[in-house]
C-alpha atoms as a printed R data frame, in Angstrom:
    type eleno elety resid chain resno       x       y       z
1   ATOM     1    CA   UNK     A     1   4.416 -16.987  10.916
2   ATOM     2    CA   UNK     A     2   7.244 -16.892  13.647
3   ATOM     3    CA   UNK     A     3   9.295 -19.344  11.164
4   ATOM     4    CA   UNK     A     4  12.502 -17.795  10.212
5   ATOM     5    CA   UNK     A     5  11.443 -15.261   6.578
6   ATOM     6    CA   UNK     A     6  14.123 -17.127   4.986
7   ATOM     7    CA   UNK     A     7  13.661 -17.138   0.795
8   ATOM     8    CA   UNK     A     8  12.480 -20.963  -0.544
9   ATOM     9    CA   UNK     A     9   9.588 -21.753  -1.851
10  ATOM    10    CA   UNK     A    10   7.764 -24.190  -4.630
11  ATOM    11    CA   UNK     A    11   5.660 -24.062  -7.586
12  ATOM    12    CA   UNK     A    12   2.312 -25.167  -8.307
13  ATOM    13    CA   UNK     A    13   1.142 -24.149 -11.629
14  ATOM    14    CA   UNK     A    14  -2.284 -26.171 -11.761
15  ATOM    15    CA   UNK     A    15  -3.666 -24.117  -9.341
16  ATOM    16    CA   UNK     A    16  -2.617 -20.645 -10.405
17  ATOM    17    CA   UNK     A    17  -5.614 -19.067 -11.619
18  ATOM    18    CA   UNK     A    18  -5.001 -18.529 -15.116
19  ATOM    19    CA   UNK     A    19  -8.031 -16.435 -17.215
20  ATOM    20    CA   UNK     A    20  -9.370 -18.085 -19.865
21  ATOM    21    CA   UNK     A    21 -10.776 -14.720 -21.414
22  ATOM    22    CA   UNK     A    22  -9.148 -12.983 -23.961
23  ATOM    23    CA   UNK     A    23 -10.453  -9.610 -25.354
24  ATOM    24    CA   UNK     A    24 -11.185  -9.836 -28.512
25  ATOM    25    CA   UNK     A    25  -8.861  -8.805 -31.316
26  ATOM    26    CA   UNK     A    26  -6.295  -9.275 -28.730
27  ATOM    27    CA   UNK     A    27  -3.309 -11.712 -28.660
28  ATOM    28    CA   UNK     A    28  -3.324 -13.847 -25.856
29  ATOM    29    CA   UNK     A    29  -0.854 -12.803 -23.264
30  ATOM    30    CA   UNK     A    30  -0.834 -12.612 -19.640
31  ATOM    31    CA   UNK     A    31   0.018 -10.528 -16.344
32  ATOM    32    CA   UNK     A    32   1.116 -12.632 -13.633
33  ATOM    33    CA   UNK     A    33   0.223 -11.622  -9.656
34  ATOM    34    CA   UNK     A    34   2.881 -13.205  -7.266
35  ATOM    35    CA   UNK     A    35   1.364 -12.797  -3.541
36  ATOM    36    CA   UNK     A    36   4.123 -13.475  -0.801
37  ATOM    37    CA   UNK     A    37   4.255 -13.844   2.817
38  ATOM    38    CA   UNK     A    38   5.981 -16.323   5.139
39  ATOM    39    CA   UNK     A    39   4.454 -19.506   5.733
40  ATOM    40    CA   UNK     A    40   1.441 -19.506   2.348
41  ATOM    41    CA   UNK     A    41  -1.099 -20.326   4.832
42  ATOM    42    CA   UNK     A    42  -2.533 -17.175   6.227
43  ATOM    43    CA   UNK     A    43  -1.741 -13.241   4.334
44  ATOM    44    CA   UNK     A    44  -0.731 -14.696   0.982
45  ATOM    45    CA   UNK     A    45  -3.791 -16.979   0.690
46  ATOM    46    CA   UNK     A    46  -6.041 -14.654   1.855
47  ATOM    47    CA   UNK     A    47  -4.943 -11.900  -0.340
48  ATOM    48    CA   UNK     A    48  -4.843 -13.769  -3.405
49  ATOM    49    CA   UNK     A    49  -8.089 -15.148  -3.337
50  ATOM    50    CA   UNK     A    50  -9.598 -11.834  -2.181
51  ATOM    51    CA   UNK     A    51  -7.190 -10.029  -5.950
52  ATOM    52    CA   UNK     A    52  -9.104 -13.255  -7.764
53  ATOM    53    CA   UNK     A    53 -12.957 -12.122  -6.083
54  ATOM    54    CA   UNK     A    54 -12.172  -8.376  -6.707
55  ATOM    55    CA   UNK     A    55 -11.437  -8.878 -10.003
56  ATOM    56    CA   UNK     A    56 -14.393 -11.326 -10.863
57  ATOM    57    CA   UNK     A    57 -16.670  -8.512  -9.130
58  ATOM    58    CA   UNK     A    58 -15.239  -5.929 -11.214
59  ATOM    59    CA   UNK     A    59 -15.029  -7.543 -14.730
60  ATOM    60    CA   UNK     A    60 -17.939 -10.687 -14.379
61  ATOM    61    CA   UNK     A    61 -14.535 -12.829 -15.384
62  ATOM    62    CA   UNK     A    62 -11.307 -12.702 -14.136
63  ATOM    63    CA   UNK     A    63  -9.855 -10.914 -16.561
64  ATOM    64    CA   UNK     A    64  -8.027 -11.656 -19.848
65  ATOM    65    CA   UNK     A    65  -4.819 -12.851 -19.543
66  ATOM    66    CA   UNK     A    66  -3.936 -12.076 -15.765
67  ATOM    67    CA   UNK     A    67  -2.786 -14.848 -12.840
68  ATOM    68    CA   UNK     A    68  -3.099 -15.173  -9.728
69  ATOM    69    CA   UNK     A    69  -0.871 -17.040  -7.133
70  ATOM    70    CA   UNK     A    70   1.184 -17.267  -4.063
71  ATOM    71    CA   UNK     A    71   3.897 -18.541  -1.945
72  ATOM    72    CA   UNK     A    72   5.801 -18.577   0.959
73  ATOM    73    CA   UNK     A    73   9.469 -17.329   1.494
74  ATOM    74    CA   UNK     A    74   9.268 -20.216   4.329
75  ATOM    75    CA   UNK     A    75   6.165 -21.854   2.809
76  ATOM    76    CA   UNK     A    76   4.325 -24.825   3.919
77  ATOM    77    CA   UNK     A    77   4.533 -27.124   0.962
78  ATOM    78    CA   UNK     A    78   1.221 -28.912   0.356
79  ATOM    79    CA   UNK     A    79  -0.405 -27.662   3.335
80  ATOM    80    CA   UNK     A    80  -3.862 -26.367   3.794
81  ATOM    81    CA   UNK     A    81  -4.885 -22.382   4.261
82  ATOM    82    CA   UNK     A    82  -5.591 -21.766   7.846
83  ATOM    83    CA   UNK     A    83  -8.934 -22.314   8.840
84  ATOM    84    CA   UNK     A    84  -9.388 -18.649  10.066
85  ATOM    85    CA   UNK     A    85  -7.954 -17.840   6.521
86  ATOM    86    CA   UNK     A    86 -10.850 -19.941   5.197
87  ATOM    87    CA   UNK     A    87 -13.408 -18.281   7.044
88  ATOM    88    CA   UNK     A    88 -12.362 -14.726   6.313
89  ATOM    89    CA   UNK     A    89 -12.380 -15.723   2.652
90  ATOM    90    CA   UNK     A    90 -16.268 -16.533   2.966
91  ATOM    91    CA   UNK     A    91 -17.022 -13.918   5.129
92  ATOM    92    CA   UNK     A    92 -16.451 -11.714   1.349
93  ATOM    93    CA   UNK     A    93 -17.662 -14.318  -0.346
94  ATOM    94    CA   UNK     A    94 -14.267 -15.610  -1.756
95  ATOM    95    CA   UNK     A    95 -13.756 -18.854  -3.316
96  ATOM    96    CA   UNK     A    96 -10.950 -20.596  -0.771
97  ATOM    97    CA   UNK     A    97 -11.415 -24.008  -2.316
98  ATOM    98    CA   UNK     A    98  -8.257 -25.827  -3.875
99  ATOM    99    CA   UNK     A    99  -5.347 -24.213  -2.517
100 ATOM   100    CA   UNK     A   100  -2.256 -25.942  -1.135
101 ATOM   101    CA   UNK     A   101   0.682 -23.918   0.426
102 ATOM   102    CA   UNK     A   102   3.732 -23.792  -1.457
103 ATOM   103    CA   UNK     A   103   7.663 -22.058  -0.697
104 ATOM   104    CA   UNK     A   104   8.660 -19.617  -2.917
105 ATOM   105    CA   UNK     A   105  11.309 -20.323  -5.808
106 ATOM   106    CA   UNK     A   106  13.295 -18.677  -8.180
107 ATOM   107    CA   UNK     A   107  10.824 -19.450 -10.867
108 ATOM   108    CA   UNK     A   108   7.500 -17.522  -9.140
109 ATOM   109    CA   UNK     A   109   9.957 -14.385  -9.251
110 ATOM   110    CA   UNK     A   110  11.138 -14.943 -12.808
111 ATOM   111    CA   UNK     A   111   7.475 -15.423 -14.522
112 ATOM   112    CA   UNK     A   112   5.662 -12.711 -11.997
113 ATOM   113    CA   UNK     A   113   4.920  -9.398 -13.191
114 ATOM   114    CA   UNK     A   114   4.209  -8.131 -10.147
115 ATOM   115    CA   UNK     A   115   4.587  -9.452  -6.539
116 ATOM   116    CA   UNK     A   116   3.226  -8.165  -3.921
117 ATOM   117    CA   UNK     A   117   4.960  -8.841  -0.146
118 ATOM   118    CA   UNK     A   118   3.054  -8.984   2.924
119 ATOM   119    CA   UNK     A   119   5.964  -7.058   4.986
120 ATOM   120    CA   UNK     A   120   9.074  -5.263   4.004
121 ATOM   121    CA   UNK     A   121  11.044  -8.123   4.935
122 ATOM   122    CA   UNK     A   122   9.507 -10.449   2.573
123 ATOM   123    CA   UNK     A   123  10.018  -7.362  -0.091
124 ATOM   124    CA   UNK     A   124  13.560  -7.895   0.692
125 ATOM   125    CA   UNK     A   125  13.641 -11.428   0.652
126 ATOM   126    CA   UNK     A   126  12.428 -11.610  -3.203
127 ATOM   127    CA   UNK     A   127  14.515  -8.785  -4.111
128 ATOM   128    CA   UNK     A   128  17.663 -10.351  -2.700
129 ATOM   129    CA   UNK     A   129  16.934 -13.479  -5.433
130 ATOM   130    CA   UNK     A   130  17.614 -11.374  -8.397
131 ATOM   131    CA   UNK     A   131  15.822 -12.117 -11.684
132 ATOM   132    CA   UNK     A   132  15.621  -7.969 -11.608
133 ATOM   133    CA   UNK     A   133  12.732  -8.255  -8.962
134 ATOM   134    CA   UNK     A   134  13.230  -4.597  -7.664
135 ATOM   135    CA   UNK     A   135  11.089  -2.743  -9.878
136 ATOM   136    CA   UNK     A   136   8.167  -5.082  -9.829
137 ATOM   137    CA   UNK     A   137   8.053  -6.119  -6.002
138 ATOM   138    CA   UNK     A   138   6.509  -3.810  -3.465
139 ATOM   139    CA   UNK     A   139   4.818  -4.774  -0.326
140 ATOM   140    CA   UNK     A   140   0.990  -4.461  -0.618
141 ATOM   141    CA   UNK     A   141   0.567  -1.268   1.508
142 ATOM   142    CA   UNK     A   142   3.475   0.140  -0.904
143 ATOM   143    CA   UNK     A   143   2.216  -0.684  -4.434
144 ATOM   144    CA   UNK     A   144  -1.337   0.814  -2.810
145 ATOM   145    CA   UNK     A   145   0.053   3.658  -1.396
146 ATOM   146    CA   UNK     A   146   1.608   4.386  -5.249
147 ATOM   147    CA   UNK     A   147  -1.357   3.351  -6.936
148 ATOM   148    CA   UNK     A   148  -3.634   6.089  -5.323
149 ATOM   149    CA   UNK     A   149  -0.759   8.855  -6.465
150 ATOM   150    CA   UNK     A   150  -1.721   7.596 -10.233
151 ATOM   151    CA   UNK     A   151  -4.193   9.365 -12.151
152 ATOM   152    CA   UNK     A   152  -6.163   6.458 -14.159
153 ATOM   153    CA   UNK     A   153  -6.306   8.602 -17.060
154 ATOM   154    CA   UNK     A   154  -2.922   7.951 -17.894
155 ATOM   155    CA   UNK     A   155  -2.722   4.330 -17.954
156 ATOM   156    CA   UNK     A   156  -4.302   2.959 -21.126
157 ATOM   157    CA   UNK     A   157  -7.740   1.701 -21.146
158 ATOM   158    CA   UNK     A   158  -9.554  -1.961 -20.375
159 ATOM   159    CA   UNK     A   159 -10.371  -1.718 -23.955
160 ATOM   160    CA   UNK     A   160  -6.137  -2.214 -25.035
161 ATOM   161    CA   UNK     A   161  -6.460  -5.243 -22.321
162 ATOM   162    CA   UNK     A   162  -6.340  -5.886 -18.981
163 ATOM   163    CA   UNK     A   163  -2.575  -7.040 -19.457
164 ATOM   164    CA   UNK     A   164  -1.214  -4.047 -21.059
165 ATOM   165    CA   UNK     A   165  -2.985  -2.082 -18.570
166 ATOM   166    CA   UNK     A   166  -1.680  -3.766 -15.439
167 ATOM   167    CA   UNK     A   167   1.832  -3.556 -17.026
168 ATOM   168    CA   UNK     A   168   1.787   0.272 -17.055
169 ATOM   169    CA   UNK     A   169   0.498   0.456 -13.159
170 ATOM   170    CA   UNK     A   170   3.568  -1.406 -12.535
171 ATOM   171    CA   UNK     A   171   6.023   0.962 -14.396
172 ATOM   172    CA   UNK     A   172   4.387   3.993 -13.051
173 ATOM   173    CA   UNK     A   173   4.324   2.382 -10.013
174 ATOM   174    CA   UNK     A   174   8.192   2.110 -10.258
175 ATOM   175    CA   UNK     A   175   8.497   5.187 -10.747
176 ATOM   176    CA   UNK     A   176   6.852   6.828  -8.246
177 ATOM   177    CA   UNK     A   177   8.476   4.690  -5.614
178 ATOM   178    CA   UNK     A   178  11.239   7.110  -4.785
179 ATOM   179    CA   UNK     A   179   9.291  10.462  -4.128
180 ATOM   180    CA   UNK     A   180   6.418   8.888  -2.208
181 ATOM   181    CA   UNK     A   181   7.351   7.118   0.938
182 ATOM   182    CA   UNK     A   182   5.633   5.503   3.673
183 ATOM   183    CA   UNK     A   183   4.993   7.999   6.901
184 ATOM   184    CA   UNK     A   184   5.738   5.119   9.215
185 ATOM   185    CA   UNK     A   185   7.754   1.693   8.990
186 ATOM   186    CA   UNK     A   186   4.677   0.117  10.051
187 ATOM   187    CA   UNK     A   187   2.603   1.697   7.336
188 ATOM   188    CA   UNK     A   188   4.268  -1.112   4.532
189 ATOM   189    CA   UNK     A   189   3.588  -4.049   6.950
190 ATOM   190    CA   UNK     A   190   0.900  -6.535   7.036
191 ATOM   191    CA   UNK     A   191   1.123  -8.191   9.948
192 ATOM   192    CA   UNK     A   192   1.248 -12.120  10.880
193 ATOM   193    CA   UNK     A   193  -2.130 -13.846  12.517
194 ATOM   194    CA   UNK     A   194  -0.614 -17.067  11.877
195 ATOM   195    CA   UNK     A   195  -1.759 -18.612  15.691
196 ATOM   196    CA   UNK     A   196  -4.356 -15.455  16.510
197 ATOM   197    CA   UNK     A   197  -7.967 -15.536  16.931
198 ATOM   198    CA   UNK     A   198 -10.359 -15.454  14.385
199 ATOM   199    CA   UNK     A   199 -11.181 -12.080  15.277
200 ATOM   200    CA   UNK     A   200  -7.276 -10.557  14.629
201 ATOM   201    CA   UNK     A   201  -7.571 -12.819  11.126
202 ATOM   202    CA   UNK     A   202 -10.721 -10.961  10.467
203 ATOM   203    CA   UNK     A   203  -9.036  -7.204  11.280
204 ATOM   204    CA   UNK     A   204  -6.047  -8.344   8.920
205 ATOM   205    CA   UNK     A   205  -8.540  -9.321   5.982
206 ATOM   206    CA   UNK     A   206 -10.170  -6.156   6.571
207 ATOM   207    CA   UNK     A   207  -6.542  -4.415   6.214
208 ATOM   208    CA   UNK     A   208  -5.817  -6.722   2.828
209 ATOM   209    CA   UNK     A   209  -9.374  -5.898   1.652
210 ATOM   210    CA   UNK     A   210  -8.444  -1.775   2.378
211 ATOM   211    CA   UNK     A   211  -5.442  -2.375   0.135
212 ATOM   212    CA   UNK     A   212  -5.832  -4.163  -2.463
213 ATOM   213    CA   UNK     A   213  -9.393  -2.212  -3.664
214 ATOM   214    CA   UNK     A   214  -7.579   0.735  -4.892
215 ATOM   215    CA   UNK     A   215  -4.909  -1.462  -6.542
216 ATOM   216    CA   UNK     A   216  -7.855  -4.046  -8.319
217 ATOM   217    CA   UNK     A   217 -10.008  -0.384  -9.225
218 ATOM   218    CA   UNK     A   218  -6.763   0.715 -11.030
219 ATOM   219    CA   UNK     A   219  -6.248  -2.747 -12.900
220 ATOM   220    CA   UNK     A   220  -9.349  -2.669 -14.262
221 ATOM   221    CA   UNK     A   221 -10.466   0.738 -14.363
222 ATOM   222    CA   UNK     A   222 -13.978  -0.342 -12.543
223 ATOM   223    CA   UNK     A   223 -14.102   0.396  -9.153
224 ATOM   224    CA   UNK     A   224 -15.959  -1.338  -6.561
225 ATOM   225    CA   UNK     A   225 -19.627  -2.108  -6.596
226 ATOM   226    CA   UNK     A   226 -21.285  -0.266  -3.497
């Protein structure tokens, strides 16, 4: 969006897409996904819907104990996804039904786990909040960029839980952070379609869809059907 990246935001917890499976043997617990770009009508939507499908392809469920959501640091409370959005959500099949745009607030970035920023800007924009947000926000490119450095045979299996899993992707993650940087500014950034053609909406969900396999393979230790 050309709105100023400014941090607000809102939360709506009905339609946060909370898994209903638990692994059995398990406690229930959960890994919360905060997806965050400017306005919550274009990247963020997109991207959380298409972490929701991945997951559902990988697993048959969405996987016990982990949430999905989004917001925007100059969100557009209660409004509809972009139509484009829509459309590139079908085009993978996608479930874009439901959502309503929302601004971010300090509560998204207290209860997420993880969030995941369109552009570096945005990155910045949840770090400067607080709530210790550094070491579990990363733009999208970023955390993928990480992710592919991690061998899977570290991180403990699906068996332990998807939760406890996705928790040690984000530590090593972290960790990594410092010694593996981006060979371009623009490498980090997701770019805004908000007011493009269907066909630049369409390129960007093909650049969310190129990121966030690797990081929904390493979540769930299944990678993609082909």
């Amino acid at each position: 969006m050309t709105a100023p990246e400014a941090g607000r935001g809102i939360g709506n917890g009905e339609r946060a897409a909370e898994i209903t499976t638990t692994f059995v043997g398990l406690p229930r617990d959960t890994f919360r996904i905060l997806h965050v770009s400017t306005g919550n009508v274009c990247r963020s939507p997109i991207t959380e819907r298409l972490t929701r499908h991945f997951v559902h392809q990988r697993l048959g469920v969405l996987g016990g104990g982990l949430i999905v959501e989004s917001a925007g640091t100059w969100g557009h409370e209660g409004a509809p996804m972009e139509a484009h959005a829509e459309t590139v959500l079908a085009e993978y099949g996608a479930d874009a039904s439901g959502f309503t745009g929302r601004e971010l607030l300090d509560e998204h970035v207290i209860r997420a786990d993880l969030v995941l920023t369109a552009t570096r800007d945005h990155r910045a924009q949840v770090i400067s909040m607080g709530h210790s947000a550094g070491l579990r926000t990363f733009t999208l490119k970023e955390f993928t960029r990480l992710v592919d450095a991690i061998d899977p045979a570290t991180l403990p299996p699906l068996e332990d839980g998807l939760v406890k899993r996705a928790r040690a992707l984000v530590r090593a993650a972290a960790a990594l952070r410092g010694w593996l940087l981006a060979p371009t500014a623009e490498a980090d950034e997701v770019h805004d379609p908000y007011g493009a053609p269907l066909t630049f909406f369409q390129s960007i969900g093909d650049e969310i869809h190129q990121a966030l396999d690797p990081v929904v393979t390493a979540l769930t230790g299944v990678p993609a059907r082909t």
